[in-house]
Short mmCIF file of C-alpha atoms and ligand atoms in Angstrom, two decimals:
data_model
loop_
_atom_site.label_atom_id
_atom_site.label_comp_id
_atom_site.label_asym_id
_atom_site.label_seq_id
_atom_site.Cartn_x
_atom_site.Cartn_y
_atom_site.Cartn_z
CA MET A 339 -13.74 36.79 74.33
CA THR A 340 -11.24 34.45 72.71
CA VAL A 341 -11.72 34.19 69.01
CA GLU A 342 -10.40 31.02 67.44
CA HIS A 343 -10.54 30.23 63.72
CA GLY A 344 -11.72 33.73 62.97
CA GLU A 345 -15.11 33.03 64.50
CA THR A 346 -16.99 35.95 65.96
CA SER A 347 -20.58 36.38 66.90
CA SER A 348 -22.18 39.39 65.24
CA ALA A 349 -25.17 41.16 66.65
CA GLN A 350 -26.72 41.27 63.18
CA PRO A 351 -26.83 37.95 61.32
CA LEU A 352 -24.60 38.16 58.23
CA ILE A 353 -26.09 37.66 54.79
CA PRO A 354 -25.02 34.43 53.07
CA LEU A 355 -22.59 35.22 50.24
CA HIS A 356 -24.92 34.05 47.51
CA CYS A 357 -27.47 36.66 48.68
CA LEU A 358 -25.12 39.66 48.45
CA ARG A 359 -26.16 42.29 45.95
CA HIS A 360 -23.78 43.28 43.19
CA ALA A 361 -23.09 46.78 41.96
CA GLU A 362 -23.89 47.74 38.36
CA PRO A 363 -20.68 47.47 36.36
CA GLY A 364 -19.52 50.77 34.84
CA PRO A 365 -16.39 52.61 33.75
CA PRO A 366 -13.45 52.64 36.18
CA ARG A 367 -14.06 55.07 39.02
CA LEU A 368 -11.91 56.55 41.72
CA THR A 369 -12.69 55.35 45.23
CA ALA A 370 -10.63 54.56 48.33
CA LEU A 371 -9.37 51.53 50.22
CA PRO A 372 -10.55 51.25 53.86
CA ASN A 373 -7.23 52.89 54.89
CA GLY A 374 -7.99 55.91 52.67
CA THR A 375 -5.56 55.16 49.84
CA PRO A 376 -7.16 56.23 46.54
CA VAL A 377 -7.84 53.35 44.16
CA TRP A 378 -9.27 53.03 40.66
CA LEU A 379 -11.99 50.39 40.71
CA ALA A 380 -12.58 48.36 37.53
CA THR A 381 -15.90 46.51 37.48
CA ARG A 382 -16.80 45.60 33.88
CA HIS A 383 -15.73 42.16 32.66
CA ALA A 384 -13.55 43.55 29.86
CA ASP A 385 -11.95 46.19 32.12
CA VAL A 386 -11.19 43.68 34.88
CA ARG A 387 -9.65 41.35 32.34
CA GLN A 388 -7.51 44.21 31.06
CA VAL A 389 -6.34 45.13 34.57
CA LEU A 390 -5.23 41.55 35.16
CA THR A 391 -3.59 40.92 31.76
CA ASP A 392 -2.10 44.31 30.79
CA PRO A 393 1.69 44.36 31.39
CA ARG A 394 1.45 48.07 32.26
CA LEU A 395 -0.11 46.99 35.57
CA ASP A 396 1.82 44.85 38.02
CA ARG A 397 1.99 43.55 41.59
CA ALA A 398 5.64 44.16 42.53
CA THR A 399 5.41 47.97 42.48
CA LEU A 400 2.62 47.80 45.10
CA PHE A 401 5.51 47.10 47.48
CA ALA A 402 7.94 49.70 46.13
CA PRO A 403 9.16 52.35 48.59
CA ASP A 404 7.08 55.06 46.88
CA ALA A 405 3.86 53.01 46.92
CA PRO A 406 0.87 54.25 48.92
CA PRO A 407 -0.11 51.87 51.75
CA THR A 408 -2.51 49.13 50.58
CA SER A 409 -2.00 46.45 53.21
CA THR A 410 -4.94 45.19 55.26
CA GLY A 411 -2.50 44.37 58.06
CA PRO A 412 0.22 41.74 58.21
CA ASN A 413 -0.69 38.71 56.09
CA LEU A 414 0.91 36.22 53.75
CA LEU A 415 -0.25 37.89 50.54
CA ASP A 416 1.92 40.92 51.29
CA ASP A 417 5.22 39.05 51.23
CA PRO A 418 7.19 40.68 48.37
CA GLU A 419 8.91 37.33 47.79
CA GLY A 420 5.60 35.53 47.27
CA LEU A 421 4.80 34.26 43.75
CA LEU A 422 1.87 36.68 43.56
CA ASN A 423 4.10 39.69 44.12
CA ILE A 424 6.75 39.01 41.51
CA ASP A 425 6.26 40.01 37.86
CA GLY A 426 7.73 39.60 34.41
CA PRO A 427 10.46 37.10 33.54
CA GLU A 428 11.30 36.47 37.20
CA HIS A 429 7.68 35.49 37.86
CA GLN A 430 7.62 33.24 34.78
CA ARG A 431 10.71 31.41 35.99
CA LEU A 432 9.37 30.89 39.49
CA ARG A 433 5.90 29.87 38.33
CA ARG A 434 7.35 27.25 35.97
CA THR A 435 8.83 25.41 38.95
CA VAL A 436 5.29 24.45 40.02
CA GLN A 437 3.11 24.92 36.93
CA ARG A 438 3.59 21.43 35.53
CA ALA A 439 2.04 19.84 38.62
CA PHE A 440 -1.13 21.92 38.18
CA THR A 441 -2.07 21.58 34.50
CA PRO A 442 -5.49 20.07 33.80
CA ARG A 443 -3.86 16.77 32.82
CA ALA A 444 -1.63 16.59 35.89
CA ILE A 445 -4.62 17.31 38.13
CA ALA A 446 -6.82 14.74 36.36
CA ARG A 447 -4.42 12.02 37.48
CA TRP A 448 -5.43 12.71 41.08
CA ARG A 449 -9.15 12.23 40.40
CA PRO A 450 -9.54 8.58 41.44
CA TRP A 451 -7.63 9.20 44.64
CA VAL A 452 -9.60 12.37 45.48
CA GLU A 453 -12.80 10.42 44.90
CA THR A 454 -11.76 7.79 47.45
CA VAL A 455 -10.98 10.48 50.02
CA ILE A 456 -14.42 12.01 49.47
CA GLU A 457 -16.17 8.64 49.84
CA GLU A 458 -14.34 8.00 53.11
CA LEU A 459 -15.23 11.40 54.49
CA ILE A 460 -18.88 10.85 53.59
CA ASP A 461 -18.75 7.37 55.20
CA ASP A 462 -17.65 9.12 58.40
CA LEU A 463 -20.42 11.72 58.11
CA GLU A 464 -23.00 8.97 57.72
CA ALA A 465 -21.55 7.02 60.61
CA ALA A 466 -21.69 10.12 62.84
CA GLY A 467 -25.39 10.40 62.02
CA SER A 468 -27.76 13.26 61.27
CA PRO A 469 -27.39 16.15 62.08
CA VAL A 470 -23.68 16.66 61.54
CA ASP A 471 -21.26 19.52 60.82
CA VAL A 472 -20.41 19.23 57.12
CA VAL A 473 -17.63 21.84 57.40
CA ALA A 474 -15.57 19.85 59.89
CA GLY A 475 -16.54 16.61 58.17
CA LEU A 476 -16.05 17.48 54.53
CA THR A 477 -15.62 21.03 53.21
CA ARG A 478 -12.61 21.73 55.43
CA SER A 479 -11.25 18.18 55.65
CA LEU A 480 -11.20 17.51 51.92
CA PRO A 481 -8.91 20.38 50.80
CA ILE A 482 -6.63 19.72 53.78
CA ALA A 483 -6.39 16.02 52.93
CA VAL A 484 -5.69 16.84 49.28
CA ILE A 485 -3.00 19.48 49.76
CA SER A 486 -1.40 17.38 52.52
CA ARG A 487 -1.15 14.45 50.16
CA LEU A 488 0.21 16.52 47.28
CA MET A 489 2.85 18.07 49.52
CA ASP A 490 3.32 14.85 51.52
CA LEU A 491 2.60 16.46 54.87
CA ASP A 492 1.88 13.13 56.54
CA GLY A 493 2.70 13.35 60.20
CA VAL A 494 2.47 17.14 60.25
CA ASP A 495 0.13 18.56 62.88
CA LEU A 496 -2.81 19.63 60.71
CA GLN A 497 -4.30 21.68 63.54
CA ARG A 498 -1.20 23.86 63.51
CA LEU A 499 -1.32 24.18 59.74
CA GLY A 500 -4.94 25.28 60.00
CA HIS A 501 -4.04 27.79 62.70
CA TRP A 502 -1.27 29.30 60.55
CA SER A 503 -3.48 29.36 57.44
CA ASP A 504 -6.19 31.28 59.28
CA HIS A 505 -3.67 33.85 60.47
CA ALA A 506 -2.08 34.06 57.04
CA LEU A 507 -5.28 35.49 55.55
CA SER A 508 -6.42 37.49 58.57
CA THR A 509 -7.59 41.07 58.13
CA SER A 510 -9.02 41.78 61.57
CA ALA A 511 -9.65 38.39 63.16
CA TYR A 512 -6.41 38.45 65.10
CA PRO A 513 -4.21 41.20 66.58
CA ALA A 514 -1.29 42.14 64.29
CA GLU A 515 1.34 40.85 66.72
CA GLN A 516 -0.40 37.47 66.92
CA VAL A 517 -0.44 37.26 63.13
CA ARG A 518 3.27 38.11 62.96
CA GLN A 519 4.02 35.41 65.53
CA ALA A 520 2.01 32.83 63.58
CA MET A 521 3.77 33.84 60.35
CA ARG A 522 7.18 33.43 62.00
CA GLU A 523 6.25 29.91 63.09
CA PHE A 524 4.77 29.11 59.68
CA TYR A 525 7.92 30.29 57.85
CA ALA A 526 10.11 28.32 60.26
CA PHE A 527 8.03 25.24 59.51
CA SER A 528 8.39 25.87 55.79
CA GLU A 529 12.17 26.32 56.01
CA GLN A 530 12.47 23.08 57.96
CA LEU A 531 10.31 21.22 55.44
CA ILE A 532 12.49 22.52 52.60
CA ALA A 533 15.66 21.41 54.41
CA ASP A 534 14.16 17.94 55.03
CA ARG A 535 13.07 17.45 51.42
CA ARG A 536 16.46 18.53 50.12
CA LYS A 537 17.97 15.74 52.21
CA ASN A 538 15.26 13.18 51.45
CA PRO A 539 13.48 14.06 48.20
CA GLY A 540 10.27 12.21 47.39
CA ASP A 541 7.75 12.42 44.58
CA ASP A 542 5.77 15.18 46.29
CA LEU A 543 5.14 18.78 45.22
CA VAL A 544 7.73 20.30 47.59
CA SER A 545 10.46 17.99 46.30
CA SER A 546 9.62 18.66 42.66
CA LEU A 547 9.51 22.40 43.35
CA LEU A 548 13.00 22.23 44.89
CA LEU A 549 14.33 20.15 42.03
CA ALA A 550 12.99 22.56 39.43
CA ALA A 551 14.21 25.55 41.42
CA ALA A 552 17.73 24.11 41.60
CA GLU A 553 17.80 24.14 37.80
CA THR A 554 16.37 27.64 37.55
CA GLU A 555 18.46 30.76 37.76
CA GLY A 556 17.81 33.26 40.50
CA VAL A 557 15.23 31.51 42.69
CA THR A 558 15.83 32.63 46.27
CA GLU A 559 15.31 30.79 49.56
CA GLY A 560 12.78 33.43 50.54
CA GLN A 561 10.74 32.75 47.41
CA LEU A 562 10.74 29.01 48.10
CA THR A 563 9.73 29.49 51.72
CA ALA A 564 6.89 31.81 50.75
CA MET A 565 5.80 29.41 47.99
CA VAL A 566 5.49 26.46 50.38
CA CYS A 567 3.41 28.56 52.80
CA GLY A 568 1.34 29.91 49.91
CA LEU A 569 0.53 26.42 48.65
CA VAL A 570 -0.55 25.27 52.12
CA VAL A 571 -2.80 28.29 52.61
CA ALA A 572 -4.27 28.39 49.11
CA GLY A 573 -4.87 24.67 49.25
CA HIS A 574 -6.69 25.05 52.57
CA GLU A 575 -8.74 28.17 52.60
CA THR A 576 -10.14 29.01 49.21
CA THR A 577 -11.56 25.62 48.27
CA MET A 578 -13.11 25.24 51.71
CA THR A 579 -14.67 28.66 51.29
CA SER A 580 -16.30 28.00 47.94
CA PHE A 581 -17.43 24.49 48.93
CA GLY A 582 -19.04 25.73 52.16
CA ASN A 583 -20.75 28.68 50.52
CA ALA A 584 -21.93 26.46 47.66
CA LEU A 585 -23.64 24.14 50.14
CA VAL A 586 -25.35 27.07 51.85
CA GLN A 587 -26.83 28.12 48.50
CA LEU A 588 -27.71 24.66 47.17
CA LEU A 589 -29.25 23.31 50.37
CA SER A 590 -31.24 26.46 51.15
CA GLU A 591 -32.72 27.30 47.77
CA ALA A 592 -31.90 24.83 45.00
CA PRO A 593 -33.26 21.32 45.69
CA GLU A 594 -33.79 20.63 41.97
CA ALA A 595 -30.18 21.50 41.21
CA TRP A 596 -29.07 19.26 44.10
CA ALA A 597 -31.02 16.36 42.59
CA ARG A 598 -29.36 16.82 39.18
CA ILE A 599 -25.87 17.22 40.66
CA ALA A 600 -26.45 13.89 42.44
CA VAL A 601 -27.12 11.98 39.24
CA ASP A 602 -24.86 13.41 36.58
CA LEU A 603 -21.19 14.35 36.99
CA ALA A 604 -21.39 16.63 33.94
CA ASP A 605 -24.16 18.56 35.68
CA ALA A 606 -21.96 18.81 38.78
CA THR A 607 -19.15 20.20 36.62
CA ALA A 608 -21.45 22.83 35.08
CA ALA A 609 -22.89 23.75 38.46
CA SER A 610 -19.42 24.19 39.96
CA GLU A 611 -18.48 26.68 37.23
CA GLN A 612 -21.67 28.68 37.79
CA ILE A 613 -21.24 28.57 41.57
CA LEU A 614 -17.62 29.72 41.29
CA ARG A 615 -18.76 32.59 39.08
CA ALA A 616 -21.83 33.67 41.01
CA ILE A 617 -20.94 33.21 44.69
CA PRO A 618 -18.08 35.48 45.80
CA LEU A 619 -15.49 34.25 48.30
CA SER A 620 -15.81 37.23 50.59
CA ASP A 621 -17.49 40.51 51.39
CA ALA A 622 -15.76 43.36 49.63
CA THR A 623 -15.06 45.08 52.96
CA ALA A 624 -11.30 44.57 53.36
CA LEU A 625 -10.35 44.84 49.69
CA PRO A 626 -12.53 46.04 46.80
CA GLY A 627 -10.76 43.70 44.36
CA LEU A 628 -7.45 42.22 43.22
CA LEU A 629 -4.87 44.99 43.50
CA ARG A 630 -2.41 46.16 40.86
CA ARG A 631 -0.33 49.29 40.30
CA ALA A 632 0.10 51.16 37.02
CA VAL A 633 3.74 51.28 35.93
CA ALA A 634 2.90 53.58 32.99
CA ASP A 635 0.11 55.96 32.00
CA LEU A 636 -2.69 53.95 30.42
CA GLU A 637 -6.35 53.89 29.57
CA ILE A 638 -8.85 51.40 30.94
CA GLY A 639 -12.37 51.33 29.53
CA GLY A 640 -11.94 54.86 28.17
CA VAL A 641 -10.63 56.31 31.44
CA ALA A 642 -7.10 57.72 31.73
CA ILE A 643 -5.11 56.29 34.63
CA ALA A 644 -1.78 57.80 35.61
CA ALA A 645 1.40 55.83 36.25
CA GLY A 646 1.71 55.01 39.95
CA SER A 647 -2.05 54.70 40.54
CA VAL A 648 -3.40 51.76 42.50
CA VAL A 649 -6.05 49.81 40.58
CA ALA A 650 -8.47 47.18 41.93
CA ALA A 651 -10.03 44.51 39.71
CA ASP A 652 -13.48 43.81 41.14
CA ILE A 653 -14.03 40.24 39.97
CA ARG A 654 -17.30 39.76 41.87
CA THR A 655 -19.01 42.60 39.97
CA ALA A 656 -17.40 41.59 36.67
CA ASN A 657 -18.66 38.04 37.21
CA HIS A 658 -22.19 39.49 37.18
CA ASP A 659 -21.66 41.84 34.22
CA PRO A 660 -24.93 41.58 32.24
CA GLU A 661 -22.99 42.25 29.01
CA VAL A 662 -21.34 38.85 29.45
CA TYR A 663 -23.66 36.87 31.76
CA PRO A 664 -27.27 37.86 31.13
CA ALA A 665 -28.96 37.89 34.54
CA ILE A 666 -32.23 36.10 34.06
CA GLY A 667 -33.92 35.37 37.37
CA PRO A 668 -32.33 33.06 39.97
CA LEU A 669 -29.00 31.29 39.38
CA ASP A 670 -29.24 28.69 36.61
CA HIS A 671 -26.65 26.14 37.74
CA PHE A 672 -26.57 24.35 34.42
CA ALA A 673 -26.36 27.22 31.93
CA PRO A 674 -23.10 26.98 29.97
CA LEU A 675 -20.81 29.83 30.98
CA GLY A 676 -19.65 30.86 27.50
CA THR A 677 -16.99 33.32 28.63
CA PRO A 678 -14.80 31.99 31.46
CA SER A 679 -15.50 33.69 34.78
CA LEU A 680 -12.85 35.82 36.47
CA THR A 681 -13.02 33.91 39.76
CA PHE A 682 -9.52 32.53 39.26
CA GLY A 683 -8.25 35.85 37.94
CA ALA A 684 -6.51 36.22 34.56
CA GLY A 685 -3.10 37.12 33.22
CA PRO A 686 0.25 35.99 34.61
CA HIS A 687 -1.10 35.47 38.13
CA HIS A 688 -4.11 33.39 37.04
CA CYS A 689 -4.73 30.94 39.86
CA LEU A 690 -2.24 28.09 39.92
CA GLY A 691 -4.71 25.78 41.70
CA ALA A 692 -7.78 26.44 39.56
CA TRP A 693 -8.12 22.87 38.26
CA LEU A 694 -7.45 21.35 41.63
CA ALA A 695 -10.12 23.53 43.22
CA ARG A 696 -12.60 22.78 40.43
CA MET A 697 -12.03 19.05 40.76
CA GLU A 698 -12.49 19.08 44.53
CA LEU A 699 -15.66 21.14 44.27
CA GLU A 700 -17.35 19.20 41.47
CA LEU A 701 -16.49 15.76 42.86
CA GLY A 702 -17.33 16.82 46.40
CA LEU A 703 -20.73 18.17 45.40
CA HIS A 704 -21.50 15.24 43.11
CA ARG A 705 -20.64 12.52 45.62
CA LEU A 706 -22.29 14.26 48.57
CA ALA A 707 -25.54 14.80 46.65
CA ASN A 708 -25.39 11.25 45.32
CA ARG A 709 -24.89 9.67 48.73
CA LEU A 710 -27.22 12.02 50.63
CA PRO A 711 -29.87 13.21 48.15
CA GLY A 712 -32.16 14.33 50.94
CA LEU A 713 -29.55 16.55 52.58
CA ARG A 714 -30.86 19.81 54.08
CA LEU A 715 -29.70 22.58 56.42
CA ALA A 716 -30.49 21.63 60.01
CA GLY A 717 -30.94 25.25 61.11
CA PRO A 718 -32.01 28.61 59.70
CA LEU A 719 -29.65 30.70 57.55
CA GLU A 720 -29.66 33.47 60.15
CA GLU A 721 -28.03 31.16 62.67
CA ILE A 722 -25.02 30.21 60.60
CA SER A 723 -21.80 31.16 62.37
CA TRP A 724 -19.31 32.63 59.92
CA ARG A 725 -15.53 32.77 59.86
CA GLU A 726 -14.98 36.52 60.02
CA GLY A 727 -12.13 39.01 59.83
CA LEU A 728 -10.34 37.02 57.13
CA LEU A 729 -9.84 37.75 53.44
CA THR A 730 -12.50 35.09 52.73
CA ARG A 731 -15.84 34.38 54.45
CA SER A 732 -17.50 30.98 54.81
CA PRO A 733 -19.42 29.04 57.45
CA ALA A 734 -17.35 28.18 60.53
CA SER A 735 -19.66 25.20 60.87
CA LEU A 736 -22.77 24.08 59.02
CA LEU A 737 -25.16 21.60 60.56
CA VAL A 738 -26.86 19.44 57.94
CA ALA A 739 -29.47 16.72 58.35
CA TRP A 740 -30.96 13.94 56.23
CA MET B 302 13.75 25.97 6.23
CA SER B 303 12.45 22.86 7.93
CA ALA B 304 11.75 19.63 6.10
CA ALA B 305 8.21 19.10 4.86
CA GLY B 306 6.21 17.10 7.40
CA GLN B 307 8.03 18.79 10.29
CA GLU B 308 6.03 21.95 9.92
CA LEU B 309 3.66 22.72 12.72
CA VAL B 310 0.54 24.78 13.07
CA VAL B 311 -0.40 26.29 16.42
CA ARG B 312 -3.97 27.08 17.40
CA VAL B 313 -5.17 29.07 20.40
CA ASP B 314 -8.66 28.61 21.79
CA ARG B 315 -9.24 32.28 22.44
CA THR B 316 -12.31 31.71 24.59
CA ARG B 317 -10.29 29.60 27.01
CA CYS B 318 -7.10 31.68 26.98
CA VAL B 319 -6.74 33.61 30.25
CA GLY B 320 -3.83 35.68 29.01
CA THR B 321 -1.05 34.47 31.30
CA GLY B 322 1.47 35.21 28.58
CA ALA B 323 3.37 32.05 29.56
CA CYS B 324 3.36 30.72 25.99
CA THR B 325 4.73 33.99 24.63
CA TRP B 326 7.83 33.56 26.80
CA THR B 327 8.28 29.93 25.82
CA ALA B 328 7.65 30.33 22.08
CA PRO B 329 8.21 34.04 21.33
CA GLU B 330 8.57 33.45 17.60
CA ASP B 331 5.17 31.84 17.41
CA LEU B 332 2.87 33.41 19.97
CA GLU B 333 2.14 36.89 21.23
CA LEU B 334 -0.49 38.49 23.44
CA GLY B 335 -2.97 40.48 21.40
CA PRO B 336 -4.38 43.81 22.53
CA ASP B 337 -7.36 41.92 23.99
CA GLY B 338 -5.00 40.08 26.38
CA ARG B 339 -5.33 36.76 24.55
CA ALA B 340 -2.58 34.80 22.85
CA ARG B 341 -2.47 34.56 19.05
CA PRO B 342 -0.23 32.82 16.51
CA LEU B 343 2.40 34.96 14.79
CA ARG B 344 3.05 32.89 11.67
CA PRO B 345 1.16 30.31 9.63
CA VAL B 346 3.64 27.47 10.17
CA SER B 347 6.52 26.88 12.54
CA ASP B 348 9.38 24.46 13.07
CA ASP B 349 9.90 25.17 16.78
CA ARG B 350 8.70 21.82 18.03
CA PRO B 351 10.32 21.97 21.49
CA GLY B 352 9.06 25.49 22.15
CA LEU B 353 5.54 24.84 20.98
CA THR B 354 5.28 21.48 22.76
CA GLU B 355 6.39 23.12 25.98
CA ALA B 356 3.97 26.02 25.47
CA ALA B 357 1.05 23.64 24.87
CA GLU B 358 1.93 21.43 27.83
CA MET B 359 2.41 24.33 30.21
CA CYS B 360 -0.62 26.42 29.24
CA PRO B 361 -2.57 26.52 32.51
CA VAL B 362 -5.93 26.18 30.73
CA GLU B 363 -4.90 23.95 27.79
CA ALA B 364 -5.87 26.57 25.26
CA ILE B 365 -3.03 25.67 22.88
CA THR B 366 -3.06 22.86 20.32
CA VAL B 367 -0.09 22.08 18.12
CA LEU B 368 -0.81 20.19 14.91
CA SER B 369 1.29 18.71 12.17
CA ALA B 370 0.83 20.96 9.12
CA ALA B 371 0.98 17.97 6.80
CA SER B 372 -1.35 15.50 8.51
CA GLY B 373 -3.39 17.66 10.90
CA GLU B 374 -2.44 15.23 13.67
CA VAL B 375 -2.20 16.63 17.19
CA VAL B 376 1.43 16.88 18.26
CA ALA B 377 0.86 18.54 21.65
CA PRO B 378 -0.50 18.42 24.25
CA LEU B 379 -0.57 14.62 24.37
C1 LIG C 1608 -12.03 28.07 44.78
C2 LIG C 1608 -10.77 28.10 44.99
C3 LIG C 1608 -9.80 29.17 44.55
C4 LIG C 1608 -10.04 30.45 44.10
C5 LIG C 1608 -11.38 31.15 43.90
C6 LIG C 1608 -8.75 31.05 43.81
C7 LIG C 1608 -8.57 32.33 43.31
C8 LIG C 1608 -7.37 32.89 42.95
C9 LIG C 1608 -7.20 34.19 42.33
C10 LIG C 1608 -8.32 35.16 42.00
C11 LIG C 1608 -5.88 34.38 42.11
C12 LIG C 1608 -5.22 35.60 41.45
C13 LIG C 1608 -4.95 36.70 42.44
C14 LIG C 1608 -4.50 37.97 41.75
O1 LIG C 1608 -4.33 37.99 40.52
O2 LIG C 1608 -4.32 39.00 42.43
C15 LIG C 1608 -5.19 33.21 42.60
C16 LIG C 1608 -3.82 33.04 42.58
C17 LIG C 1608 -3.20 31.91 43.08
N1 LIG C 1608 -3.80 30.76 43.56
FE1 LIG C 1608 -5.77 30.41 43.73
N2 LIG C 1608 -7.76 30.14 44.10
C18 LIG C 1608 -8.36 28.98 44.55
C19 LIG C 1608 -7.72 27.81 44.92
C20 LIG C 1608 -6.37 27.61 44.88
C21 LIG C 1608 -5.70 26.37 45.23
C22 LIG C 1608 -6.38 25.08 45.62
C23 LIG C 1608 -4.35 26.62 45.10
C24 LIG C 1608 -3.14 25.72 45.30
C25 LIG C 1608 -3.04 24.58 45.75
C26 LIG C 1608 -4.19 27.99 44.67
C27 LIG C 1608 -2.97 28.62 44.46
C28 LIG C 1608 -2.80 29.89 43.95
C29 LIG C 1608 -1.50 30.50 43.72
C30 LIG C 1608 -0.14 29.89 44.04
C31 LIG C 1608 -1.75 31.78 43.18
C32 LIG C 1608 -0.72 32.83 42.76
C33 LIG C 1608 -0.37 32.60 41.31
C34 LIG C 1608 0.65 33.56 40.76
O3 LIG C 1608 0.85 34.65 41.31
O4 LIG C 1608 1.27 33.23 39.73
N3 LIG C 1608 -5.43 28.55 44.54
N4 LIG C 1608 -6.12 32.30 43.09
S1 LIG C 1609 -0.30 30.03 28.07
FE1 LIG C 1609 -2.41 29.56 27.57
S2 LIG C 1609 -3.65 30.93 28.83
FE2 LIG C 1609 -1.56 31.71 28.85
S3 LIG C 1609 -1.54 33.24 27.19
FE3 LIG C 1609 -0.82 31.31 26.30
S4 LIG C 1609 -2.69 30.38 25.51
FE4 LIG C 1609 -3.35 31.98 26.87
#
């Protein structure tokens, strides 16, 4: 069977992500990664926050020669020159080359434009007629259109970008050699793009990254190449995942919430925050959480953890910690969150694209519900085909009707 | 000592702060990460306008506000 876009057909229908059960949070406990490497798992909100913010835990030493193996197979997140895998002052310097473009204010300037893109995509959905695949038409197209515009990827073959992105986050969807091949092509594309923008700078994200990097000490070509690939992938995959999974939840069990999201943008904003908190981006099968390594002996939630240990921050469980988010019945989309969720992480590696993702999700949900208030799933949940074998899971396609 | 009217007060919204530590690198005299992984001011008033402005503008969750000590006016982020 050829498997494209990480699609596979399981014998057993997979459970939608909003229906997954969450473990009871408790003190850090020793468990193992799928490859057998021992890992301390933090699950309580406060412990997870500590794992992500405490300078005695880092990312870079996960790739040190003495580190136990933690990789899920070749993928982009394991590049030691990637922003995610650099720590301390070097990370601060590299992150500053892109941070300014992603502050809440900088992102807010894109709002009117993003809204037009959404309206156009919904025009096309309507023109295609009911039923239609909302993944191809909106949840995948929107993030691609947005990141392509930010990075000025006009004229780039978006199919190829999508192909590379899928491979970049593969765990088991593709054979290792195929992933390596895709990564080689992706990096070559990135190097070429960097060379082009150095020659002809514009007002896009890649050009401003290069400009800032030129004024920053110690930024390497490898870091820039990995950054460009990282932005393409992050821009593509994660927002599509949360948007798709949000629609599965809203359209299958929350018609009242859908009606409110349609009318009031503030309600759409609140609902997006709750959805981002409550619906995880993946099954915990490949990785139990965000990985770190202890660079010194420390204590987390009363448990002693030795230097050199691998620690996983389980944000999905922490996002359901009853100490912080009292679980009263079904998801209340409009309850104020109080404490920020850990969906975008915390600490130095807190998600660069958090505000961009939030804006795409809230505007996308608001406009779609407003234009198509009677939207419903065209088929049963059990028949959804999922993108599998990747670090994230979301519908490969989702037929909706009105 | 800085001239009166130039003195600044920095506030951190500790519910919003996600503990990136970015501000503590930019304005080390004025901000540090507390044991709870959230930023906190180090002194009641400051004269490091460039550092604090930069810290407020670059905070990824806009948790930092810089005010004029004299007038209470917001200096950054604008
Ligand atoms: C719903 C959508 C998204 C979610 C849930 C999400 C989640 C996350 C999380 C949890 C981390 C931290 C990982 C760790 O600490 O180990 C992260 C980092 C990152 N994200 Fe996102 N993300 C999303 C969208 C985006 C978008 C749209 C972009 C960019 C255009 C982006 C770019 C990044 C980058 C560059 C990092 C690494 C930051 C660093 O190491 O300093 N993300 N994201
Ligand atoms: S930059 Fe903002 S989020 Fe980061 S530590 Fe400072 S106040 Fe907190």
